[in-house]
Each structure stands twice: as C-alpha cells, then as structure tokens.
Coordinates of C-alpha atoms in Angstrom, one line a residue:
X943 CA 19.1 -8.5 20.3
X944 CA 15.8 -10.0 21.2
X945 CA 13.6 -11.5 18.8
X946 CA 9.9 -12.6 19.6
X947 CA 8.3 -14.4 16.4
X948 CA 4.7 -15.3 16.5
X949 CA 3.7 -17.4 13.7
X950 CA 0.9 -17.9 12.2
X951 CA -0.8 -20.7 13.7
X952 CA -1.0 -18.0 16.8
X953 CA -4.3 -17.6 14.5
X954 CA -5.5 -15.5 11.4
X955 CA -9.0 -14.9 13.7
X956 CA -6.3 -12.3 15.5
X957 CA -4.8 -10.7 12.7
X958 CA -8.3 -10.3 11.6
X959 CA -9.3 -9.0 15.0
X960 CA -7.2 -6.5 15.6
X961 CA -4.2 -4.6 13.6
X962 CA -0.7 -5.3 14.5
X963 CA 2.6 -3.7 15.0
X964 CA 4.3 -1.4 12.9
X965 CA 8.1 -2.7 13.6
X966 CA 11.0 -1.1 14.1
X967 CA 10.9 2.4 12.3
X968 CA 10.4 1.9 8.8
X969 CA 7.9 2.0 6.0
X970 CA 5.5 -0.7 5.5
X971 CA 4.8 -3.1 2.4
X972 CA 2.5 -0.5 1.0
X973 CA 5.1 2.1 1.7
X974 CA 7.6 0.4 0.1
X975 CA 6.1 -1.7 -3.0
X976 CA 2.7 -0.5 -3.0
X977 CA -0.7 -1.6 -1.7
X978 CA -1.9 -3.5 -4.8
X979 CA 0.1 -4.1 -8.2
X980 CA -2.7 -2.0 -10.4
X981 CA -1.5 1.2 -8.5
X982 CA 1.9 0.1 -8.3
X983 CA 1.9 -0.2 -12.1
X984 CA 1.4 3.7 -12.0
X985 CA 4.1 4.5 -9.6
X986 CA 1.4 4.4 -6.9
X987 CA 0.2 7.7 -8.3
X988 CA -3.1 7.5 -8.1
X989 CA -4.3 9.6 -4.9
X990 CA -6.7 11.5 -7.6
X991 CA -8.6 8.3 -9.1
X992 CA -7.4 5.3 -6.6
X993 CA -11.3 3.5 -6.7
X994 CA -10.5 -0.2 -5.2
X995 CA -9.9 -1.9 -2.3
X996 CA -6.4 -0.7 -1.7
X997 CA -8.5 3.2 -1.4
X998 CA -7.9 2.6 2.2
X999 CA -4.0 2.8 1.8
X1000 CA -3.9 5.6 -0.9
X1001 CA -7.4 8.0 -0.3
X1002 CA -10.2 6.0 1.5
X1003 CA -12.6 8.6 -0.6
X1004 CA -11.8 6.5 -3.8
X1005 CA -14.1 4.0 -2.0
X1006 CA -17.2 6.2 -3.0
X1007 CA -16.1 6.4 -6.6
X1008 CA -17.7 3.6 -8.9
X1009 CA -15.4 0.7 -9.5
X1010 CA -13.9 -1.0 -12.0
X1011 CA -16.6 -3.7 -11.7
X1012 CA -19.1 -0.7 -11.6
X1013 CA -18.0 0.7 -14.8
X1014 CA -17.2 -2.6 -16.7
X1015 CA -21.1 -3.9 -16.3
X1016 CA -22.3 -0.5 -16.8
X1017 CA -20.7 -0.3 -20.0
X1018 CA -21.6 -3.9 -20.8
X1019 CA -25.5 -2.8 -20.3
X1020 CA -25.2 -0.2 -22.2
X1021 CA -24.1 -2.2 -25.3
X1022 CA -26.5 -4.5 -24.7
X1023 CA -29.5 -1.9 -24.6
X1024 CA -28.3 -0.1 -27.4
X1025 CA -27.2 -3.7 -29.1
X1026 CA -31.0 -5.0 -27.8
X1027 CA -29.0 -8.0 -26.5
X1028 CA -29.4 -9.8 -23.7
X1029 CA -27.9 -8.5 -20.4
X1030 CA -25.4 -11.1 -19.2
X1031 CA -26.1 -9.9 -15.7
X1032 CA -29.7 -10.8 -15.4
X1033 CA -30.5 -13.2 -18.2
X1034 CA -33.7 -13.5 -17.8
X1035 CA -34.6 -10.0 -17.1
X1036 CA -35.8 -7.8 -20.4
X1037 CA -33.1 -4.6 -21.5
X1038 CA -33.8 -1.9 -19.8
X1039 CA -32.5 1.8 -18.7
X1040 CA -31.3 2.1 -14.8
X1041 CA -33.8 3.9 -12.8
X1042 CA -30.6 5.9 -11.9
X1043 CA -28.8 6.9 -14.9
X1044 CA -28.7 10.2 -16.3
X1045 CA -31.1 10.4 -19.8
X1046 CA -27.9 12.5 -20.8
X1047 CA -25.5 9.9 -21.2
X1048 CA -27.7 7.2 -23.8
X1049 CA -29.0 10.3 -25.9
X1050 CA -27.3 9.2 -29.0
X1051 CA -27.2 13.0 -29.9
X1052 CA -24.9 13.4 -26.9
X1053 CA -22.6 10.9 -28.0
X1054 CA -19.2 12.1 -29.4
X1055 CA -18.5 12.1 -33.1
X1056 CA -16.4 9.4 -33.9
X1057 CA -13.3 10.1 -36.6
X1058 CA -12.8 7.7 -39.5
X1059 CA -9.8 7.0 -41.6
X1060 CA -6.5 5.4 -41.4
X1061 CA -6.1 4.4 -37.8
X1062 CA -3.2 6.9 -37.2
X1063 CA -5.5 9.3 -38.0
X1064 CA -8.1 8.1 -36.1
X1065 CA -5.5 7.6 -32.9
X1066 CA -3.9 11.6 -33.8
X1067 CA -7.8 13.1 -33.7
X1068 CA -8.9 11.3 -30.8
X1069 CA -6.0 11.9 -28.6
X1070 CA -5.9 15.7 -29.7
X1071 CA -9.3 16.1 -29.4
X1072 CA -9.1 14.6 -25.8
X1073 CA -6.2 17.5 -24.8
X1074 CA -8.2 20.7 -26.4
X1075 CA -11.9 19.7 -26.4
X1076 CA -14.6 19.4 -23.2
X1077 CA -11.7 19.3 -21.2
X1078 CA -13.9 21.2 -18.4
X1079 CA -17.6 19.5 -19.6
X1080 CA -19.4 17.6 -17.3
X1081 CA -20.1 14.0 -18.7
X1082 CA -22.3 11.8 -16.2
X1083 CA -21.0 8.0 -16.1
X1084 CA -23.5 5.3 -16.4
X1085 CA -24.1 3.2 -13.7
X1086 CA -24.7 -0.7 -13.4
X1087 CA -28.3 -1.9 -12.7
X1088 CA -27.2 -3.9 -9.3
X1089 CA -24.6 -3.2 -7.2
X1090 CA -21.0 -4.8 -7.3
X1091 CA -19.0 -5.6 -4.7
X1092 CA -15.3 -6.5 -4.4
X1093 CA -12.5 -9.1 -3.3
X1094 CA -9.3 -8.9 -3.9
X1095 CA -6.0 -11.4 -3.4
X1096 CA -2.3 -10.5 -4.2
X1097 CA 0.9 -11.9 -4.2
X1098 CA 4.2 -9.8 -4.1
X1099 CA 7.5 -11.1 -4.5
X1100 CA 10.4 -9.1 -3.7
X1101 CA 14.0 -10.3 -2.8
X1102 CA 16.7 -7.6 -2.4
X1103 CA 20.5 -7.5 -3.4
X1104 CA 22.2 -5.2 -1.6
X1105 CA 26.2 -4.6 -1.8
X1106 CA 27.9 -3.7 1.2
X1107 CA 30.9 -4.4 3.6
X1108 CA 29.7 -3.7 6.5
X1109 CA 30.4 -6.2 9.3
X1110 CA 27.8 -9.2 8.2
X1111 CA 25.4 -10.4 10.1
X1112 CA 21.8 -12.2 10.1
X1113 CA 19.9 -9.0 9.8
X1114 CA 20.8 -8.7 6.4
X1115 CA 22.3 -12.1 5.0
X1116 CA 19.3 -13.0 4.1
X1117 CA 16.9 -9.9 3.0
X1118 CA 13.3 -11.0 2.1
X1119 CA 10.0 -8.8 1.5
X1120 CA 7.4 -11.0 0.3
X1121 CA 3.6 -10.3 1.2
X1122 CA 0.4 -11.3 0.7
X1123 CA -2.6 -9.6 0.3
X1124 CA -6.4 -9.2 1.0
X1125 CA -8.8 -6.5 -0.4
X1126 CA -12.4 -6.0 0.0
X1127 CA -15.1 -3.7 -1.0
X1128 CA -19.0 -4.1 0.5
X1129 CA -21.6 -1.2 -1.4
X1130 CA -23.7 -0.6 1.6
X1131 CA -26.2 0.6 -0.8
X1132 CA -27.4 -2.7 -1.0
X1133 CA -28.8 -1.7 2.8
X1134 CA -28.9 1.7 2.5
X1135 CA -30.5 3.0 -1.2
X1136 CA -28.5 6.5 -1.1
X1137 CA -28.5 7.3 -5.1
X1138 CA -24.8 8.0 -4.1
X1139 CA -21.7 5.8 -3.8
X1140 CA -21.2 4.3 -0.3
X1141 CA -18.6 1.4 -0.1
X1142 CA -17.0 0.2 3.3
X1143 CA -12.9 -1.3 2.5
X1144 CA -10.6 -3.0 4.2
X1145 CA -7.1 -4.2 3.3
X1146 CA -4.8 -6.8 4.8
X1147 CA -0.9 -7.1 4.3
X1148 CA 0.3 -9.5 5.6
X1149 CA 4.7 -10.8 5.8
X1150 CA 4.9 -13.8 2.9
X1151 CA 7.7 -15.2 5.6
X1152 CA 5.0 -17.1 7.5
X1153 CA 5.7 -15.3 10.3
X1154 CA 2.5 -13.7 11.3
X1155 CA 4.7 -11.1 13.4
X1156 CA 8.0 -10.6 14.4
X1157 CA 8.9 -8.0 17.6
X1158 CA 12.6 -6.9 17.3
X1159 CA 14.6 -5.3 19.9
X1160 CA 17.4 -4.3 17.8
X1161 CA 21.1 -2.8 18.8
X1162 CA 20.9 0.4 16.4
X1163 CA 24.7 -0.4 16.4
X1164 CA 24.5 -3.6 14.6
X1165 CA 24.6 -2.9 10.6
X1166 CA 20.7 -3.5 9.4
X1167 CA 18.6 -2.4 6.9
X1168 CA 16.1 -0.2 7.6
X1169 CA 13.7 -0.7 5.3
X1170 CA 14.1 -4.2 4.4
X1171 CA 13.9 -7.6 5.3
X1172 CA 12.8 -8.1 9.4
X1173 CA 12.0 -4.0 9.1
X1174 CA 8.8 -4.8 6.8
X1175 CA 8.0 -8.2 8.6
X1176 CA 4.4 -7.2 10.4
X1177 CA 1.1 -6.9 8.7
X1178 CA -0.7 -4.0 7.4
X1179 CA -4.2 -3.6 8.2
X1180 CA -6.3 -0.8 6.9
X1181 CA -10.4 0.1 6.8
X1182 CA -12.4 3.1 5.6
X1183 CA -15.6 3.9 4.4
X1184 CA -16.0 6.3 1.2
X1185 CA -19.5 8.3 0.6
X1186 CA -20.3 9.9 -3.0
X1187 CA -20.8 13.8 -1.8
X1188 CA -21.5 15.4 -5.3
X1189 CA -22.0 12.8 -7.9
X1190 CA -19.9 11.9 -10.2
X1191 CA -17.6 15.3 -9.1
X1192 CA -16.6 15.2 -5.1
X1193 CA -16.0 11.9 -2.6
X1194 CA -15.0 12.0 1.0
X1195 CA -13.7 9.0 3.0
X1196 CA -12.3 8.3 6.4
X1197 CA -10.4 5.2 7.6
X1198 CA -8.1 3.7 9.8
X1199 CA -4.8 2.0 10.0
X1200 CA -4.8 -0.3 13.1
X1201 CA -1.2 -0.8 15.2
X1202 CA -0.6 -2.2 18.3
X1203 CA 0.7 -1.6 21.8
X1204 CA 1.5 -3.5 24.8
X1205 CA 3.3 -4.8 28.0
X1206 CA 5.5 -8.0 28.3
X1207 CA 8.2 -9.9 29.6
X1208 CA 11.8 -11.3 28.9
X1209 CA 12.8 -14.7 28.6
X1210 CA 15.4 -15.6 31.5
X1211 CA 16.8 -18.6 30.3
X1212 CA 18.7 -20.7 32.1
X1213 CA 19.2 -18.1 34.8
X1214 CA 18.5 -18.9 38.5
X1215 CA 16.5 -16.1 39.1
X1216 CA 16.6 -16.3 43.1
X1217 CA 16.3 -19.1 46.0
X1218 CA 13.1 -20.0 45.3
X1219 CA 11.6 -22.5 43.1
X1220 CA 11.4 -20.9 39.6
X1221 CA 10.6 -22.5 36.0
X1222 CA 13.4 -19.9 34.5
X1223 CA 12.2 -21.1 30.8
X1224 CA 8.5 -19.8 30.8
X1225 CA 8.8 -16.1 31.7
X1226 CA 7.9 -15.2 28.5
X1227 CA 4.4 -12.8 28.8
X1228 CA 3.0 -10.3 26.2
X1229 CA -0.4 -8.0 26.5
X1230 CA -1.0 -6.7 22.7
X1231 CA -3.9 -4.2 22.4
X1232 CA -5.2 -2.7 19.1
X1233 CA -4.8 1.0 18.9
X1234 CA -6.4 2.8 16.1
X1235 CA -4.9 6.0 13.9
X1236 CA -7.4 7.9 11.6
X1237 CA -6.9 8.5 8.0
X1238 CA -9.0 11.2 6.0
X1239 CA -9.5 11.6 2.1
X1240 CA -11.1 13.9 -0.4
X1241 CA -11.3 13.3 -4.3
X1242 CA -13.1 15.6 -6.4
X1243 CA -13.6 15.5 -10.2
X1244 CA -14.2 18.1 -12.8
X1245 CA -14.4 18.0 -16.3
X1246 CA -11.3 15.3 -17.3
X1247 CA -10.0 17.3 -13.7
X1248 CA -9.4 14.3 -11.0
X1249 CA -7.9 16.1 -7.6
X1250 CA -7.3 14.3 -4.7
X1251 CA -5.5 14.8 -0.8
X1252 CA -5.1 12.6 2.0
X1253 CA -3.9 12.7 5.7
X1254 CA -2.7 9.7 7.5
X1255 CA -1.5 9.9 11.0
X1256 CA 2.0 8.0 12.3
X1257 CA 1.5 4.6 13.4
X1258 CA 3.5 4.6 16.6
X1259 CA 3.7 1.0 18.3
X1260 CA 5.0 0.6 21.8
X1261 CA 5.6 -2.6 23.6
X1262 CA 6.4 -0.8 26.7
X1263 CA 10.0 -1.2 28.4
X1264 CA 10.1 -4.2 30.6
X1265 CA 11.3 -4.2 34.3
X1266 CA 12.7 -7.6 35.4
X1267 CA 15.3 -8.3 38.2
X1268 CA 17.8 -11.3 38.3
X1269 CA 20.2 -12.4 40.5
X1270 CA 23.2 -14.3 39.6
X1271 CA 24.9 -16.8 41.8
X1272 CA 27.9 -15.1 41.0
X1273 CA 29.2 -12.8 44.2
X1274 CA 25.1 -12.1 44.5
X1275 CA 25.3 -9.4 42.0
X1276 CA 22.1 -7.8 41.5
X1277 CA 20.8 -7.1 37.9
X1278 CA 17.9 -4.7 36.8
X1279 CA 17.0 -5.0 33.4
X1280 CA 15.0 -2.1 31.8
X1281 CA 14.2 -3.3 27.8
X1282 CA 12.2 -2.1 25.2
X1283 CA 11.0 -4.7 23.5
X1284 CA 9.6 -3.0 20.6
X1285 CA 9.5 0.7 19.5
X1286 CA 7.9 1.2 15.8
X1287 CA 7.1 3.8 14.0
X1288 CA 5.6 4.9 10.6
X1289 CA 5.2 8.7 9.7
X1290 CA 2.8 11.5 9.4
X1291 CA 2.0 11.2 5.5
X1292 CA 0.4 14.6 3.7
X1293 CA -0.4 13.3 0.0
X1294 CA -1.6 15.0 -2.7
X1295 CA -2.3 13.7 -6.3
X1296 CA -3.8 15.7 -9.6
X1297 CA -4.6 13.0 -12.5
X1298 CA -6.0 14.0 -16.6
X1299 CA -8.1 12.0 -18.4
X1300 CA -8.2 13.4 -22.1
X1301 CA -10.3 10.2 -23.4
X1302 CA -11.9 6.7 -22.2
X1303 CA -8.3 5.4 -23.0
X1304 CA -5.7 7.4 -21.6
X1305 CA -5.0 8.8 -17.9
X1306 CA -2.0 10.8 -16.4
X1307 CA -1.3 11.2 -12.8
X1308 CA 0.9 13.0 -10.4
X1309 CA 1.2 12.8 -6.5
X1310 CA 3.1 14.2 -4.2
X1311 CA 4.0 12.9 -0.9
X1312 CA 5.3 14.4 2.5
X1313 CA 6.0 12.6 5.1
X1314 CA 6.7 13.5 8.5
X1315 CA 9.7 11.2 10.1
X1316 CA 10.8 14.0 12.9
X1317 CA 8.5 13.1 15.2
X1318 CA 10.4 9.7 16.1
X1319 CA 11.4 9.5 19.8
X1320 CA 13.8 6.4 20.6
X1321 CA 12.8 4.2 23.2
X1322 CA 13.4 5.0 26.6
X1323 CA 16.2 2.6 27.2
X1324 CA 18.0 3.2 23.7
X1325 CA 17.6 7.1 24.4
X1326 CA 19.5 6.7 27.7
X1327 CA 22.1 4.3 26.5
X1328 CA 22.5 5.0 22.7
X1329 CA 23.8 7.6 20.5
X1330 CA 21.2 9.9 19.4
X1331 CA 20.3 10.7 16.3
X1332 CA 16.9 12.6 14.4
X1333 CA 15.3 11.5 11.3
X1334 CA 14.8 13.8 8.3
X1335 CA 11.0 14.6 6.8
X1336 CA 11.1 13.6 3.3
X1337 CA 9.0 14.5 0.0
X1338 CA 7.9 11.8 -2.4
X1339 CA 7.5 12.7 -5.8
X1340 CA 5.3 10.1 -7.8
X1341 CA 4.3 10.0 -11.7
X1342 CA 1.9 7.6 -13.6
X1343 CA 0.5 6.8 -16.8
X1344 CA -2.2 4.2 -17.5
X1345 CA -2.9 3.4 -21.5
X1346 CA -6.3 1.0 -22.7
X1347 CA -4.7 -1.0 -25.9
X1348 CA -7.8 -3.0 -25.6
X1349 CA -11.1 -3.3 -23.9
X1350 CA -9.5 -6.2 -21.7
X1351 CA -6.2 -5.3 -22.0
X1352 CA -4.4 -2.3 -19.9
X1353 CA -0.8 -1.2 -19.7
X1354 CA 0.7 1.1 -17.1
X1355 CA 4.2 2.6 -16.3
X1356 CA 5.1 5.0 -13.2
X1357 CA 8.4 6.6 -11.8
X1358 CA 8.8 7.3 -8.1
X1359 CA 11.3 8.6 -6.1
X1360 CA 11.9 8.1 -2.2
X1361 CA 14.7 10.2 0.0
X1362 CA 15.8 8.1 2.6
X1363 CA 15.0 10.2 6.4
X1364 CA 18.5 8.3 7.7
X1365 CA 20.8 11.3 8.5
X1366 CA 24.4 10.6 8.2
X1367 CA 25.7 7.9 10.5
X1368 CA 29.4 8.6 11.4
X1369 CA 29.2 7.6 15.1
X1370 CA 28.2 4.2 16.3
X1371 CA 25.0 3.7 15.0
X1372 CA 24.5 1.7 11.9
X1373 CA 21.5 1.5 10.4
X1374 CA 21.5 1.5 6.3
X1375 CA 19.0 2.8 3.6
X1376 CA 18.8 4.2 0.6
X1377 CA 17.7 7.3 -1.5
X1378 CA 15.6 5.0 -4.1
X1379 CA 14.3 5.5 -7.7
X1380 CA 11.6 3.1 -8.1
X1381 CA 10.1 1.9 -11.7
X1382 CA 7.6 0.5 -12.8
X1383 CA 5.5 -1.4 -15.6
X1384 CA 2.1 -2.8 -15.0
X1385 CA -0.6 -4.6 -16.8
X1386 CA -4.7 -5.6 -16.3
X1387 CA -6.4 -8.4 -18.0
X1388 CA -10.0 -8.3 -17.6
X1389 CA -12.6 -11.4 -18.6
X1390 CA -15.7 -10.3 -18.9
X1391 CA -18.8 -11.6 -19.9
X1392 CA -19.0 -10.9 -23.4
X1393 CA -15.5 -11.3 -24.2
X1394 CA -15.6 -14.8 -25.7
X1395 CA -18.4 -17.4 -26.2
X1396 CA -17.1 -20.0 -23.8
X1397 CA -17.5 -17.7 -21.5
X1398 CA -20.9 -16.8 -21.1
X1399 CA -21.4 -18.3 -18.1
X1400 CA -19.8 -15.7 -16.5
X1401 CA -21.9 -13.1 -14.8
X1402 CA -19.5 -10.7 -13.4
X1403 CA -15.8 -9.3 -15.1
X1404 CA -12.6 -11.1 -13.9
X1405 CA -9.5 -8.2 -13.1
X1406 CA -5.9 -10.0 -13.7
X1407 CA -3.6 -7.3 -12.7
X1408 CA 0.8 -7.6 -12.6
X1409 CA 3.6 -5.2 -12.3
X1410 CA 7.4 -5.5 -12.4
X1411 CA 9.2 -3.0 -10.6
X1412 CA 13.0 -1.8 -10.1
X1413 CA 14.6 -0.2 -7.1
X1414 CA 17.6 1.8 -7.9
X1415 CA 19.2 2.0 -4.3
X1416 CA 21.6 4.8 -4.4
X1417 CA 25.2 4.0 -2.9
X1418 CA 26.3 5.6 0.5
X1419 CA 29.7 5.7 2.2
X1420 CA 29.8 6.1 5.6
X1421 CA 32.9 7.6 7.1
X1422 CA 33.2 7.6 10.8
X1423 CA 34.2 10.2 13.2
X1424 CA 36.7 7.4 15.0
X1425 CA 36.8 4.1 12.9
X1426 CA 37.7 0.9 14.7
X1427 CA 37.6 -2.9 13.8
X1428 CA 33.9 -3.1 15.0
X1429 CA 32.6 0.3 13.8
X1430 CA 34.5 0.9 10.5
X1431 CA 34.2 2.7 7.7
X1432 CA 31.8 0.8 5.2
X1433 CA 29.8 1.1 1.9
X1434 CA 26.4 -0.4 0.8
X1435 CA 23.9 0.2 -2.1
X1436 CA 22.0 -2.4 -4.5
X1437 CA 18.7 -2.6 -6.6
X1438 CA 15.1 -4.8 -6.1
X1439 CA 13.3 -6.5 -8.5
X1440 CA 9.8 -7.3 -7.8
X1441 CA 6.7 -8.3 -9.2
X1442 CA 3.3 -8.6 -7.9
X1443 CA 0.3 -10.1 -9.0
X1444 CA -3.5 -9.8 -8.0
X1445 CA -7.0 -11.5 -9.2
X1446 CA -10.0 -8.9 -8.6
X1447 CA -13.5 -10.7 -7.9
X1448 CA -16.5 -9.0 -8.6
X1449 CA -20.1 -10.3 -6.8

C-alpha cells in the first residue's frame, strides 16, 4: 500500500485554488454526515428549501432564495415600521417601506386573523388552519432594505466504532471523520440591481485530521472501510451561483464540484536503481490539476408547495498509473512497475425533494436520492491483477421536520436511510460497509438585534446551529467461496455518534 499525505502547510492558498481529490471510491463528508449541521438536523432533506451556503452541495438554486439573514431583518423592519421603532440596521435612517416590497404583504387587511384563547387552542387552530387553509395562495415575503451576505464556519466531530474480526490492520484501528467547514454567500445584487435574488456560494470541507490530503493506493484485499476513516480524508470543494427566475415561486442554479487529476511518481527507496549515480530517496513527483464537474438545480414554490431537483455528475479523480523501471543487484533482474496511485470516485447523484409549510412555524420535507455507483471502472492495474467486482446503484430515502418553539429558538429532527453499493464479497476482496440508518436532532439559536438590550449594538442576526446524529451500521457476514487463514470468513457492523456545530455570520 502506498500512502502519499500532504499536509497542510503544503498551503491553504492551494486548497483554495483548486478542488482536490475525491479518494478511493466512497462518499464524501457531505455524503456521509451532511454539508452543514442545520440541514443535517433535518436528515439532510432539504433539496426543496436548502437557502444557505451549503446550496452548493444540496440544490445550488437555494442560492437565489432569500436567506435566513434575508428574512430575519426583513421581519425585524417590518416590526419596526409597524412598531414606528427604530431600524437597528440603519440607525440613523427614518422607518421606511422597501422600494421593493410588495404593498400586499404590510396591508394590515391582508394579515391573517389571529386565534385567541387558551394556548392549546391557539396552537390546535393555527396548526389546522395551516393544513386546510391557503394552502395553494400566493403570499409575497418581505424583503430586507440592504442586502445580506453570508459566512459560515463548522466543526463536525465524528469517531466510529465498528465491530468486526476481520484480520486488523491500520486502515481501520483507528477510524476518524472529523471535518471542518467554510461557507459563503456574496448577493451580487449589490453590483448588479436585478429586483431578483442573485447569490454566488461556495463551500469548503476540509479532513479535521490535519492532513490537507491523503492519496491511497490501497490492496482491495486488505479489510478497510469504505466509507470511513482514510476513505473520507480529502476536501470537498463546491461553488454555484443561484438567480431568482419567478419571484418568490421558481429558482435555478448551476455549480460545480472541483476534483483533481494527475501524473506522478513512486518513491524507490533505498533501491539502486542502475549503475549510475542516483539519489534513490527523492523520486517522489506529482502533477495535480483541477478538473471541474457541473451540478444543476431547480427549486420552485407554490402556495406552502416547495419542490426541488438536482443533478450532480461523478467526481472521478485519476492520478494516472505510474511507469517506473528498477533494477536490482540481485542476478540483474529487471522490474517494471505499473501503479495506480490513486483512483477515486463519487457517483452520479439524481435528487429530488418536496417540502410543506402549513405556517411561519412548522416545515416538513422529503428527498429522495439516486445515486449512480455502476459507472466505477477499477484502475488499470487493479483491473488486470485483482478480482473484479461492480458496484450496486442505490436510492436514498431522506425525511425532515423543522419546528420554531421560539423566534430565536429552532428544533429539527430527520431519518435517513443509506444502502451500501458493496456487492457481496466472498472472494478475496475485502472492502467493508454498511447499509445505514442515520438519525438525527438538530437545533438554531439565533441573536438578533432586538432580542435583548445588551445587545443593541448588533446590527446583523447571529445563527448558532448543532445537531447530534446516530448511525445504525447494519451487521454483515461475509462467507467466502474458499476461506483460508488470510482471507477468512469474518463479521463487522457498529454505530456513529456525531455532532456538528456551525456559527452563521451575516454582513
């Protein structure tokens, strides 16, 4: 097995310049735990309304929706007009209407008809209400007076315990999938004055290991997870731009998701290559270039109606086989060596999501995922030398519930569930995964200006989000065709326990 880590002091400015590998086969943080812990919270459901920086990973078209920010200071202004208070966004400005809002949505006849009484029947009217009245009604959303932009940071923590007996090695004695995260949103309309929404994203992943990438050449008969651990340890990098087609009703977005391909060169240590003077030590040599798959979204909103549907194209990275020729001072035998460094792949993803809001408080979501994993071609050398074997397409089934207790205070719970595309493995490959059940239970704190006195010196809201989530790994036995001492017969399953956090800027 050869193992290439560059760390991070190779330099952020790269990472930032172009997108890296996708490593060995598997799915990527997002994949796996979610681009950012408020759609996580929902099962990462949320195709249909996703509106923040991680758009770029679930629908880049939630990018022209408002956001959070968006709707948090638009609601502020409105209380403050209606309050004639003063606008903590521009303090010294006088209350006024936004040139763009709709006359429709601060006619105080338009406004609903609140219930009274007990709170249980306030809570019974509202909700029913919600499910059996205007459900198809156009309601225009008011818009902030300036416009917001975004930046948002995450931490995920996530350490696996698997069970098996399978032959132990380093691959998966110690399993981490920690990342780190970096979102941001830029409202062009701060250039461009469209009347619509038009927001440029991008979205950074990145391994919590320290390692800025590692490139595996891995024996697919050596036991090893597939989707965790080394499998997940690359970054994630992700851009799109999302325009407001129909306001307030349809969105479209394009994006990208960045990979990497190359040439290079093995080490040949302590190997005397030929006759000649030779420094066998330093032959290590890698060419990385960025190569760029599209992604394509559509979101489109009627009534308390959110649909969405994205495409994403495989991220395929290839660090081409290297040719290399040693000769050993043993009887001259002459050695070609013919290796594939690296050969990573993530699949064709069709996703489709359908979401209901009955009221301001309460929205339910649905996605479903396919994703294509039959396209994967094994690297040249492991096609010629290993046992064969084809990956499975797989549907993803994702469900999501998001609940406002308070203004500031949000809670969210999802179920997912993920089929693993392994096929069975009773020859001599060994790699290990899971179908997973995956839980989860979020929550958002938002500060915002005129939540308490001390605090109004703050001009824009202040999004806390956090979700815990549980991976149910389902137990497999593998039963081989021939078992032997180094290719037995073996078990493995487990769970994950994560949790995520993320602090959402507004400016």
């Amino acid at each position: 097995m050869k193992i290439l880590k560059l760390k991070r002091t190779f330099g952020i400015g790269l990472l930032l310049g172009i997108g890296f590998a996708k490593e060995i086969k598997a799915g990527s943080y997002g994949d796996i735990y979610g681009a950012h812990p408020g759609a996580a919270g929902m099962g990462s459901a949320v195709t249909a309304i996703v509106n923040n920086s991680s758009a770029v990973f679930y629908n880049p078209a939630g990018l022209g929706r408002l956001s959070e920010g968006d709707l948090i200071l638009a609601s502020i202004e409105k209380e403050a007009r209606t309050n004639g208070a003063e606008n903590p966004e521009n303090k010294d400005a006088p209350p006024a209407t936004p040139p763009n809002a709709d006359p429709a949505a601060v006619d105080p006849a338009n406004q609903p008809i609140v219930a009274t009484g007990p709170w249980y029947k306030r809570l019974w009217a509202d909700t029913k209400e919600g499910f059996t009245k205007d459900v198809l009604k156009y309601k225009p959303l008011n818009r902030p007076e300036r416009n917001v932009h975004e930046v948002s940071f995450q931490y995920h923590y996530a350490n696996p315990t698997s069970h098996t007996n399978a032959p132990r090695n380093q691959n998966i004695t110690k399993i981490r999938d920690s990342f780190v995260g970096l979102g941001l949103t830029l409202n062009l309309n701060d250039m461009f004055d469209l009347g619509r929404g038009l927001r440029f994203g991008i979205n950074a992943l990145v391994p919590g290991s320290g390692n800025l990438m590692t490139l595996n050449d891995q024996n697919p008969t050596v036991p090893r997870y597939l989707q965790q651990g080394i499998s997940n340890e690359r970054p994630t990098i992700m851009g799109g731009l999302g325009l407001e087609i129909w306001k307030d009703r349809l969105f479209a977005g394009i994006g990208f998701t960045a990979t990497a391909g190359g040439t290079g060169s093995i080490l040949m240590k302590d190997v005397p290559i030929s006759p000649d003077p030779v420094s066998a030590n330093s032959q290590v040599i890698l060419t990385v270039k960025p190569l760029v798959n599209p992604t394509y979204g559509l979101q489109f909103t009627y009534g308390k109606f959110s649909l969405g549907a994205s495409y994403k194209r495989e991220t395929v990275a290839q660090i081409d086989p290297v040719p290399a020729r040693a000769q050993t001072t043993l009887l001259g035998i002459q050695l070609d060596f013919d290796l594939a460094i690296l050969d990573g792949f993530n699949p064709r993803v069709f996703s489709y999501g359908i979401a209901f809001r009955p009221n301001d408080r309460l929205v339910l979501s649905f996605d479903a995922n396919r994703e294509i994993w039959s396209q994967f071609k094994m690297s040249r050398i492991k096609e010629k030398y290993s046992e064969a074997f084809y990956l499975h397409d797989t549907t993803n089934f994702r469900i999501g519930a998001e609940y406002s207790l308070f203004k500031f205070l949000k809670t969210r719970v999802g179920f997912a569930t993920k089929p693993t595309p392994l096929p069975a493995m009773p020859g001599t490959n060994n790699w290990m995964d899971s179908d997973r059940n995956i839980f989860s239970l979020g929550f958002s704190y938002i500060f915002s200006p005129t939540m308490f006195r001390f605090m109004n010196r703050l001009r824009k809201p202040i999004i806390f989000d956090v979700v815990f989530e549980n991976h149910q790994l389902k137990a497999m036995e593998v039963n081989k065709y021939v078992p032997t001492e180094r290719n037995p017969n073996y078990s493995y399953g487990g769970y994950i326990w994560t949790i995520g956090v993320s602090m959402t800027l507004f400016f």
